[in-house]
Coordinates of C-alpha atoms and ligand atoms in Angstrom, one line a residue:
M1 CA 187.1 41.4 73.6
R2 CA 190.8 42.2 72.3
L3 CA 191.0 42.8 68.0
F4 CA 194.3 41.7 66.8
L5 CA 195.6 42.6 63.4
S6 CA 198.7 40.3 61.9
G7 CA 200.2 40.0 58.6
P8 CA 203.1 40.8 56.4
M9 CA 205.5 43.8 56.6
G10 CA 203.2 46.4 54.3
S11 CA 199.7 44.6 55.0
G12 CA 198.5 47.8 56.7
K13 CA 198.5 46.4 60.6
T14 CA 199.3 49.5 61.8
S15 CA 197.2 51.8 60.0
V16 CA 194.4 49.9 60.2
A17 CA 194.9 49.2 63.9
R18 CA 194.8 52.9 64.1
A19 CA 191.8 53.5 62.1
I20 CA 189.8 51.5 64.2
A21 CA 191.1 52.5 67.5
R22 CA 190.3 56.2 66.2
R23 CA 186.6 55.3 64.8
T24 CA 186.1 52.9 68.1
G25 CA 187.6 54.5 70.6
R26 CA 189.6 51.8 71.8
A27 CA 192.6 51.7 73.0
L28 CA 196.0 50.8 70.4
V29 CA 198.6 48.5 71.6
D30 CA 201.2 48.3 68.5
L31 CA 203.2 45.2 69.2
D32 CA 206.6 46.9 67.5
A33 CA 206.6 49.6 69.0
N34 CA 206.6 48.3 73.0
V35 CA 208.9 45.9 72.3
A36 CA 211.4 48.8 70.7
E37 CA 210.4 51.3 73.5
R38 CA 210.9 49.0 76.5
A39 CA 214.5 47.7 74.5
G40 CA 215.5 51.2 74.2
A41 CA 216.1 50.2 70.6
S42 CA 214.5 50.2 67.3
I43 CA 213.0 46.8 66.1
E44 CA 216.2 46.9 63.5
E45 CA 219.4 47.4 65.9
I46 CA 217.5 44.6 67.9
F47 CA 217.7 42.3 65.1
R48 CA 221.4 43.4 64.1
S49 CA 222.8 43.5 67.5
R50 CA 221.2 41.0 69.2
G51 CA 219.6 38.6 66.1
E52 CA 216.2 37.3 65.2
A53 CA 215.4 34.7 68.3
A54 CA 216.0 37.7 70.6
F55 CA 213.7 39.8 69.3
R56 CA 211.0 36.9 68.7
A57 CA 211.9 36.4 72.6
L58 CA 210.9 40.0 73.9
E59 CA 208.1 40.0 70.9
R60 CA 206.6 36.7 73.3
E61 CA 207.1 38.7 76.5
E62 CA 205.4 41.7 75.4
L63 CA 202.8 39.8 73.9
E64 CA 202.3 37.9 77.3
R65 CA 201.7 41.6 79.0
V66 CA 199.2 42.6 76.2
L67 CA 197.0 39.7 77.0
T68 CA 197.2 39.7 81.0
D69 CA 197.7 43.6 81.9
G70 CA 196.5 45.2 78.5
A71 CA 193.0 46.8 78.0
T72 CA 190.6 44.4 77.3
D73 CA 189.1 45.5 74.2
A74 CA 192.2 47.0 72.7
V75 CA 192.6 46.7 69.2
V76 CA 196.1 45.3 68.8
A77 CA 199.0 45.2 66.1
L78 CA 201.2 42.1 65.9
G79 CA 204.4 42.0 64.3
G80 CA 204.7 40.7 61.1
G81 CA 206.0 36.9 62.8
T82 CA 204.4 37.3 66.4
V83 CA 201.6 34.7 64.8
V84 CA 204.6 32.0 63.7
D85 CA 205.1 30.7 66.8
A86 CA 202.2 28.2 67.6
R87 CA 202.3 29.4 71.3
S88 CA 201.8 32.9 70.7
R89 CA 199.0 32.2 67.9
R90 CA 197.2 30.2 70.0
A91 CA 196.7 32.7 72.9
V92 CA 195.9 35.1 70.5
L93 CA 192.9 33.2 68.8
A94 CA 191.6 32.3 72.6
D95 CA 191.8 35.6 73.5
G96 CA 190.1 37.7 70.7
T97 CA 189.5 38.2 67.0
L98 CA 192.6 37.7 64.8
V99 CA 192.4 39.2 61.7
T100 CA 195.0 38.3 58.9
L101 CA 195.7 41.2 56.4
T102 CA 197.4 40.6 53.0
A103 CA 198.2 41.2 49.8
P104 CA 200.2 39.6 46.8
A105 CA 204.0 40.1 47.5
Q106 CA 204.6 43.0 44.4
V107 CA 201.6 44.9 46.4
L108 CA 203.6 44.5 49.7
A109 CA 207.1 45.3 47.9
A110 CA 205.4 48.8 46.6
R111 CA 204.4 49.6 49.6
V112 CA 207.5 48.9 51.6
A113 CA 210.1 50.2 49.5
A114 CA 210.0 53.9 50.6
Q115 CA 210.3 52.7 54.7
E116 CA 213.5 52.1 56.8
G117 CA 213.5 49.6 59.6
R118 CA 212.6 46.5 57.8
P119 CA 215.3 44.0 59.1
L120 CA 214.0 41.4 57.2
L121 CA 214.2 42.9 54.0
A122 CA 218.1 44.4 54.1
G123 CA 220.1 44.0 51.1
D124 CA 217.5 41.7 49.0
D125 CA 215.0 42.1 46.6
A126 CA 211.8 43.1 48.4
R127 CA 209.5 41.1 46.0
A128 CA 211.4 37.9 46.1
V129 CA 212.2 38.2 50.3
L130 CA 208.3 39.2 50.5
A131 CA 206.9 35.7 48.6
A132 CA 209.2 33.6 50.7
I133 CA 207.8 35.0 53.6
L134 CA 204.7 34.8 52.6
A135 CA 204.9 31.0 51.4
E136 CA 206.6 30.3 55.0
R137 CA 204.6 32.1 57.3
A138 CA 201.2 30.8 54.9
D139 CA 200.3 28.2 57.2
A140 CA 200.0 30.4 60.6
Y141 CA 198.8 33.4 58.9
A142 CA 195.6 30.8 57.6
E143 CA 194.8 30.5 61.5
C144 CA 193.0 33.5 62.0
H145 CA 189.5 34.4 62.3
G146 CA 189.3 36.1 58.9
T147 CA 192.1 37.1 56.3
I148 CA 191.2 40.4 54.2
D149 CA 193.1 40.7 51.1
G150 CA 193.4 44.3 51.2
S151 CA 195.5 44.9 47.5
A152 CA 192.8 46.8 46.4
M153 CA 191.3 48.5 49.3
S154 CA 191.2 51.9 51.2
V155 CA 192.6 52.0 55.0
D156 CA 189.4 52.7 56.0
E157 CA 187.4 50.3 54.0
I158 CA 190.2 47.2 55.1
A159 CA 188.9 48.3 58.9
E160 CA 185.0 48.2 58.0
R161 CA 186.1 44.6 56.9
V162 CA 187.7 44.0 59.8
L163 CA 185.1 45.2 62.3
E164 CA 182.5 42.4 60.0
T165 CA 184.6 39.5 61.0
E166 CA 184.8 40.6 64.7
H167 CA 180.9 41.3 64.8
E168 CA 180.7 37.9 63.1
A169 CA 182.6 35.9 65.6
P170 CA 183.2 32.5 64.0
V171 CA 184.3 30.2 65.9
V172 CA 188.0 28.9 64.1
V173 CA 189.4 25.1 63.4
P174 CA 193.1 25.9 63.5
L175 CA 194.5 22.9 61.2
G176 CA 197.0 25.2 59.7
A177 CA 196.1 25.3 55.6
R178 CA 193.1 23.3 56.3
T179 CA 191.8 26.2 59.0
Y180 CA 187.8 26.8 58.6
R181 CA 185.3 29.0 60.4
V182 CA 182.5 27.6 62.4
E183 CA 179.7 30.2 62.1
V184 CA 177.1 30.0 65.0
G185 CA 174.2 32.8 64.8
A186 CA 170.4 33.1 64.2
G187 CA 169.5 33.8 60.4
I188 CA 173.1 33.5 59.5
R189 CA 172.6 31.0 56.6
G190 CA 172.2 33.5 53.6
R191 CA 175.7 33.5 54.0
V192 CA 176.2 30.1 52.6
V193 CA 176.0 31.9 49.0
L194 CA 179.4 34.1 49.8
R195 CA 181.3 31.1 51.9
A196 CA 180.4 28.4 48.9
A197 CA 181.8 31.4 46.6
L198 CA 185.1 31.7 48.4
A199 CA 185.2 28.2 48.9
S200 CA 185.0 27.0 45.0
A201 CA 184.1 28.1 41.8
G202 CA 182.3 24.9 40.5
T203 CA 179.3 22.8 40.9
V204 CA 177.7 22.8 43.6
V205 CA 176.4 19.5 45.3
V206 CA 173.7 19.7 48.3
V207 CA 172.8 17.0 50.3
T208 CA 170.1 16.4 53.0
D209 CA 167.3 13.4 53.7
D210 CA 164.0 13.2 53.1
G211 CA 163.2 14.2 57.0
G212 CA 162.5 17.3 58.1
A213 CA 166.2 18.6 57.2
S214 CA 164.9 18.9 53.2
P215 CA 162.8 22.4 53.1
W216 CA 166.2 24.3 54.4
A217 CA 168.3 21.8 52.1
G218 CA 165.4 22.9 49.6
E219 CA 166.2 26.8 50.4
I220 CA 170.0 26.5 50.6
A221 CA 170.1 24.8 46.9
R222 CA 167.6 27.9 45.7
E223 CA 169.6 30.8 47.1
L224 CA 172.5 29.4 45.5
R225 CA 171.1 28.6 41.9
A226 CA 169.9 32.4 42.7
S227 CA 173.2 33.6 42.5
G228 CA 173.9 32.0 39.5
R229 CA 175.4 29.2 40.8
S230 CA 175.4 25.4 39.0
V231 CA 173.6 23.2 42.1
A232 CA 172.2 19.6 42.2
L233 CA 170.6 18.7 44.8
V234 CA 170.4 15.0 46.4
A235 CA 167.7 13.8 49.1
L236 CA 168.6 10.9 50.8
R237 CA 166.4 8.6 52.7
A238 CA 166.4 9.8 55.9
G239 CA 167.3 7.5 58.9
E240 CA 170.7 5.7 60.9
A241 CA 169.8 2.8 58.5
N242 CA 170.8 4.3 55.5
K243 CA 174.0 5.9 56.5
T244 CA 175.7 3.2 53.8
L245 CA 177.4 2.9 51.3
A246 CA 174.5 3.3 48.8
S247 CA 173.8 6.5 50.3
A248 CA 177.3 7.7 49.5
E249 CA 177.0 6.4 46.1
R250 CA 174.1 8.0 45.2
V251 CA 175.7 11.7 46.2
W252 CA 179.1 10.3 44.4
D253 CA 176.4 9.6 41.1
A254 CA 174.4 12.6 41.4
A255 CA 177.9 14.7 41.4
L256 CA 179.0 13.1 38.6
A257 CA 175.9 13.2 36.3
A258 CA 175.8 16.9 37.4
G259 CA 179.4 17.5 35.8
V260 CA 181.4 17.7 39.4
D261 CA 185.2 18.5 39.0
R262 CA 188.2 18.9 41.2
G263 CA 186.6 22.4 41.9
G264 CA 183.3 21.1 43.2
L265 CA 181.7 21.7 46.6
V266 CA 179.1 19.2 48.5
I267 CA 177.6 20.9 51.5
A268 CA 175.8 19.0 53.4
V269 CA 172.3 20.6 55.2
G270 CA 171.1 18.5 57.8
G271 CA 171.5 16.4 61.0
G272 CA 174.9 14.0 61.7
M273 CA 173.5 11.3 59.5
A274 CA 173.5 13.5 56.0
G275 CA 176.8 15.5 57.5
D276 CA 178.4 12.1 57.5
V277 CA 177.9 10.2 54.4
A278 CA 178.5 13.5 52.7
G279 CA 181.6 14.3 54.3
F280 CA 182.9 10.5 53.5
A281 CA 181.1 11.0 49.4
A282 CA 183.0 14.2 49.3
S283 CA 186.8 12.9 50.5
T284 CA 186.4 10.0 47.9
L285 CA 184.9 11.6 44.7
L286 CA 187.3 12.5 42.7
R287 CA 189.9 11.9 45.3
G288 CA 188.7 14.5 47.2
V289 CA 186.6 17.6 46.7
A290 CA 185.7 20.5 49.1
F291 CA 183.0 20.2 51.7
A292 CA 181.1 22.2 53.9
Q293 CA 178.2 21.5 56.7
V294 CA 175.3 23.4 57.1
P295 CA 174.2 21.7 60.3
T296 CA 170.2 21.7 61.1
T297 CA 170.3 19.7 64.3
L298 CA 171.9 20.7 67.5
L299 CA 173.6 17.3 67.7
A300 CA 175.3 18.3 64.0
M301 CA 175.7 22.1 65.2
V302 CA 177.7 21.2 68.7
D303 CA 179.1 17.8 67.2
S304 CA 179.2 16.2 64.3
S305 CA 179.6 19.0 61.2
V306 CA 182.8 20.1 63.3
G307 CA 185.9 18.4 63.6
G308 CA 186.2 16.3 60.4
K309 CA 184.9 12.7 60.9
T310 CA 182.9 11.4 58.5
G311 CA 181.6 7.5 58.1
I312 CA 179.0 5.2 57.4
D313 CA 177.8 2.1 59.1
R314 CA 178.7 -1.8 58.3
P315 CA 177.0 -4.6 59.4
E316 CA 179.4 -5.1 61.6
G317 CA 178.8 -1.6 63.6
K318 CA 178.6 1.8 63.2
N319 CA 180.8 4.4 61.5
L320 CA 183.8 1.6 61.0
V321 CA 184.3 2.8 57.4
G322 CA 185.3 6.7 56.8
T323 CA 187.9 9.2 56.2
F324 CA 189.0 12.6 58.2
H325 CA 187.5 15.1 56.0
Q326 CA 187.4 18.8 57.4
P327 CA 184.8 21.1 56.2
R328 CA 185.7 24.8 54.2
F329 CA 183.0 26.1 56.6
V330 CA 180.2 25.4 59.1
L331 CA 177.3 27.4 58.9
A332 CA 174.7 27.1 62.6
D333 CA 171.9 28.6 61.8
V334 CA 169.8 28.1 65.3
E335 CA 166.9 29.1 63.7
T336 CA 166.5 25.7 61.1
L337 CA 165.9 24.2 65.1
A338 CA 162.8 25.5 64.9
T339 CA 161.4 23.1 63.2
L340 CA 163.6 20.2 64.8
P341 CA 161.0 18.2 67.4
A342 CA 161.5 19.4 70.6
E343 CA 162.6 16.2 72.0
E344 CA 165.5 15.7 69.2
R345 CA 166.6 19.6 70.0
V346 CA 167.0 18.6 74.0
A347 CA 169.1 15.2 72.9
G348 CA 171.7 16.7 71.5
L349 CA 171.9 19.2 74.8
A350 CA 173.7 16.4 76.5
E351 CA 177.1 16.7 74.0
V352 CA 176.5 20.5 74.9
V353 CA 177.0 19.6 78.7
K354 CA 179.5 17.1 77.9
A355 CA 181.7 20.0 76.0
A356 CA 181.1 22.3 79.2
W357 CA 182.0 19.6 81.9
L358 CA 185.7 19.1 79.5
D359 CA 186.3 23.0 79.5
G360 CA 185.4 24.2 83.1
E361 CA 183.7 25.7 85.8
G362 CA 182.8 29.3 83.2
A363 CA 181.1 26.6 81.0
V364 CA 179.3 24.5 83.2
A365 CA 178.0 27.6 85.6
A366 CA 176.9 29.5 82.5
L367 CA 174.7 26.3 81.5
E368 CA 173.2 26.4 84.6
R369 CA 172.4 29.7 84.0
D370 CA 170.9 29.2 81.4
A371 CA 169.4 25.8 81.5
E372 CA 165.5 26.9 81.5
G373 CA 166.2 29.1 78.2
L374 CA 168.0 26.5 76.9
C375 CA 165.5 23.3 77.7
A376 CA 162.4 25.9 76.0
G377 CA 165.1 26.2 73.1
E378 CA 165.2 30.1 73.0
V379 CA 167.7 31.6 70.5
E380 CA 169.7 33.9 72.8
P381 CA 170.9 30.9 74.9
T382 CA 171.2 28.5 72.4
V383 CA 173.4 30.5 70.3
R384 CA 175.5 31.2 73.8
A385 CA 176.0 27.2 74.6
V386 CA 176.1 26.1 70.7
R387 CA 179.3 28.6 70.3
A388 CA 180.8 27.8 73.5
A389 CA 180.6 24.0 72.7
V390 CA 182.2 24.4 69.0
K391 CA 185.2 26.1 70.8
L392 CA 185.7 23.6 72.9
K393 CA 185.7 21.1 70.2
A394 CA 187.9 23.1 67.9
R395 CA 190.4 23.2 70.3
I396 CA 190.4 19.8 71.5
V397 CA 190.3 19.0 67.4
A398 CA 193.5 21.4 67.0
D399 CA 195.7 19.8 69.4
D400 CA 194.6 16.0 68.2
E401 CA 193.0 16.2 64.7
R402 CA 193.4 12.4 64.0
E403 CA 192.2 11.3 67.9
S404 CA 195.5 9.8 69.0
G405 CA 195.7 11.6 72.1
P406 CA 193.5 14.2 73.7
R407 CA 190.3 13.8 71.6
R408 CA 189.8 10.9 73.0
L409 CA 188.6 13.2 75.5
L410 CA 185.3 13.9 74.1
N411 CA 184.1 10.5 74.4
L412 CA 183.1 11.5 77.9
G413 CA 179.9 9.3 78.7
H414 CA 179.7 7.6 75.0
T415 CA 181.3 4.2 76.6
V416 CA 178.1 3.7 78.6
G417 CA 176.5 5.9 76.4
H418 CA 176.8 3.3 73.1
A419 CA 176.3 0.5 75.0
L420 CA 173.2 1.1 75.8
E421 CA 172.3 2.8 72.1
A422 CA 173.8 -0.8 70.8
A423 CA 171.9 -2.8 73.3
A424 CA 168.4 -1.1 72.2
G425 CA 169.5 -2.0 68.3
F426 CA 170.2 1.7 67.8
S427 CA 166.7 2.6 67.8
G428 CA 164.2 4.2 71.0
L429 CA 167.0 5.6 72.4
R430 CA 168.4 8.7 71.3
H431 CA 172.6 9.0 71.1
G432 CA 171.8 12.3 73.6
E433 CA 169.5 10.8 76.0
A434 CA 172.4 7.4 76.0
V435 CA 175.0 10.4 76.2
A436 CA 173.3 11.8 79.4
I437 CA 173.0 8.9 81.2
G438 CA 176.4 7.9 79.7
L439 CA 177.6 11.1 81.5
V440 CA 176.4 10.3 85.3
A441 CA 177.6 6.5 85.3
A442 CA 181.1 7.9 84.2
F443 CA 181.1 9.4 87.3
R444 CA 180.3 6.6 89.6
V445 CA 183.0 4.8 87.5
A446 CA 185.0 7.8 88.0
R447 CA 184.3 7.5 91.8
S448 CA 185.0 4.3 92.1
I449 CA 188.4 4.4 90.9
G450 CA 189.2 7.5 93.4
R451 CA 188.8 10.8 91.0
G452 CA 185.9 13.0 91.8
E453 CA 183.0 13.5 94.4
L454 CA 179.6 12.9 94.9
G455 CA 179.0 16.6 94.7
H456 CA 180.0 16.5 91.1
E457 CA 177.9 14.0 90.0
E458 CA 174.8 15.6 92.1
R459 CA 175.6 18.9 90.5
L460 CA 175.9 16.9 87.2
V461 CA 171.9 15.4 87.7
Q462 CA 170.7 18.3 88.6
L463 CA 171.9 20.5 84.9
L464 CA 170.9 17.3 83.2
E465 CA 167.5 17.1 84.4
R466 CA 166.5 20.8 84.2
L467 CA 167.5 20.5 80.4
G468 CA 164.5 18.0 80.2
L469 CA 167.7 15.1 79.8
P470 CA 167.3 11.1 81.4
T471 CA 170.0 10.6 83.7
Q472 CA 169.6 7.1 84.5
S473 CA 168.9 3.4 82.9
A474 CA 168.1 0.3 84.6
D475 CA 169.5 -1.2 81.7
V476 CA 172.9 0.0 82.2
P477 CA 174.6 -3.1 84.0
S478 CA 173.2 -5.5 81.8
A479 CA 173.9 -3.3 78.4
V480 CA 177.6 -2.9 79.2
R481 CA 178.4 -6.3 80.3
A482 CA 176.6 -6.9 76.7
F483 CA 179.1 -4.3 75.0
V484 CA 182.3 -4.4 76.5
G485 CA 183.3 -7.6 74.8
A486 CA 182.9 -5.9 71.5
D487 CA 184.1 -2.1 72.3
K488 CA 186.6 -1.0 69.7
K489 CA 188.5 1.0 72.5
R490 CA 189.1 -2.3 74.5
T491 CA 192.3 -3.5 74.8
N492 CA 193.8 -6.7 76.0
D493 CA 190.8 -6.7 78.7
R494 CA 191.3 -3.1 79.9
I495 CA 189.7 0.0 78.4
H496 CA 190.2 4.0 77.7
F497 CA 187.5 5.5 80.1
V498 CA 186.9 9.0 80.2
A499 CA 186.6 9.8 83.8
P500 CA 185.3 13.1 84.9
A501 CA 185.7 14.9 87.9
A502 CA 185.2 18.6 88.8
P503 CA 184.8 20.6 85.4
G504 CA 187.5 21.1 83.7
D505 CA 189.7 17.9 85.4
V506 CA 188.6 15.3 82.8
E507 CA 191.3 12.7 82.4
V508 CA 191.2 9.4 79.8
V509 CA 192.3 6.3 82.1
A510 CA 192.8 2.8 81.7
I511 CA 190.5 0.8 83.4
H512 CA 189.9 -3.4 83.5
T513 CA 186.5 -3.8 82.1
S514 CA 185.8 -6.0 85.6
E515 CA 186.6 -2.2 87.5
L516 CA 183.8 -1.1 84.6
I517 CA 181.0 -3.7 85.1
G518 CA 181.2 -3.7 89.1
A519 CA 181.7 0.2 89.3
L520 CA 178.2 0.2 87.9
T521 CA 176.4 -2.8 89.3
S522 CA 177.5 -2.0 93.0
G523 CA 175.2 0.3 93.8
H524 CA 178.1 3.2 94.9
Ligands
NAD601 N1 181.4 12.9 62.2 C1 181.1 12.7 64.0 O1 181.7 13.6 64.3 C2 179.5 12.6 64.6 C3 179.7 13.0 65.7 C4 178.6 12.7 66.3 C5 177.4 11.7 65.9 N2 178.0 11.6 64.4 C6 176.7 10.7 63.3 O2 175.3 11.6 63.6 C7 174.0 10.9 63.1 C8 173.2 11.1 64.6 O3 173.2 12.9 63.8 P1 171.4 13.2 63.8 O4 171.4 13.6 65.7 O5 172.0 14.9 63.3 O6 170.4 12.6 63.1 P2 169.9 12.8 61.7 O7 171.2 13.5 60.9 O8 169.6 11.4 61.5 O9 169.0 13.3 61.4 C9 167.5 12.9 62.2 C10 166.4 13.4 61.6 O10 166.1 15.0 61.6 C11 165.8 15.3 60.3 N3 165.9 17.4 60.9 C12 167.3 17.5 60.4 N4 167.1 18.6 61.0 C13 166.3 18.9 61.2 C14 165.7 20.3 61.2 N5 165.9 21.3 61.4 N6 164.0 20.1 61.6 C15 163.5 19.2 61.4 N7 163.9 17.9 61.1 C16 165.1 17.8 60.7 C17 166.5 14.7 59.6 O11 165.7 15.4 58.3 C18 166.3 13.6 60.4 O12 165.0 12.6 59.9 C19 175.0 9.7 63.8 O13 174.6 9.0 62.3 C20 176.2 10.0 64.6 O14 177.1 8.3 64.2 C21 178.7 12.0 63.8

């Protein structure tokens, strides 16, 4: 994987990239130097004679060349403004690890003072220009795997930190100033102390439920306390029936009793229920305090902890009251899954399969290779699968944070799945099991409107079976019939349905509810 260094002029991109290349033996690419060489002119001359827009176009072309033809493990020093272009930034994020180097404006100004050939600084007060550049590019620079303020570090120390970030390999959810990282691994929950310190200096409220998640929450609360933090621990009653306003009130009250102010931090440790309630409480407490997630169910790791949807249930339905409130960080430690009942863990694999089908052939083939290991709960395959599913979700959320378009794709398998859950009164059938059956049903519906082939459905069924998931239920037609009248995605008598075909070829279509019922009852 390539390693990209970004950051303003004077942040040390080139020297740090050189130090890393020397230390690791990896190829070195200096994007500015490549542009200058190909153009036969210095960067300053290109700016002067052709203007910034022309330079940016050359820079984009050069980056494209590096991404398609360059050494796949190269260390690449980007130009200071390369990542301002959203497409370039996303391409770099998708390709490898992107680290932003930075420092306060006066430090940068002192470093560049003696250098020549800095076109954006020509004739101006360097400190003011650099401060303006930092402010203007803040959102773009934030979208990265890690930011390192190297003002008090040597080049070698910065290089060390960059390599650490690359090794930790977080998944980035790129949302400008609200960008956050999802770390996936085995035995990584201890990082919570450092991550919490970066997110807030105030009181921490750890929220869990009184089921199997609570020992993990206890451990995390103890570690935070041992680091000197003031910590309140709230254990809600477990179960979907407690995803209520009363539970949110318990979080508010415990936080206020502990003296939380706007600088406080709420950390959910547990499954989707604790996460949804804690996130909702955090988003409304004092008009919003920082929030983080340490998911301990597979479903929470691959789905509910990423994306920022929070919510509570009402008698009229699930998740009818809620907010969008992105976490500051997510730590998914698959070691915590060791205490999760096997059926709960396996149910979570349905969302993993869904994500892989949305992603494409490579992701589905990877699950097929790992199926037995995943079913048995082996650590390495689980880390790989969780990371892949989170990456896919991060990409979709980045394109559509508030679910007005592409994010609807994440509902693949959920229309029929939700109908089945509702028919079972949200008990008896696990969410993931309902989604697995819903995924298979989605292929039948898709075929009835001319999308996909029987072979795709057969491939999916085989994969689900190897993972230990159900693929059919005699209740589907009646559940869907009962449900379509109440489906919140319904528009007049048409609903948005996520119709799959080959892996990576999934689209949202509007179909009549009668077509949906017909497809599921006709025995296609
Ligand atoms: N916000 C979102 O985007 C989103 C997405 C999908 C689902 N959800 C929500 O997630 C919820 C379901 O989440 P869930 O499936 O994680 O269930 P859950 O949160 O209800 O957890 C189920 C049980 O597992 C226990 N548990 C958790 N971790 C454990 C561990 N490591 N070992 C032993 N026991 C453990 C919990 O204590 C709880 O008793 C639903 O409310 C759903 O609406 C939200």
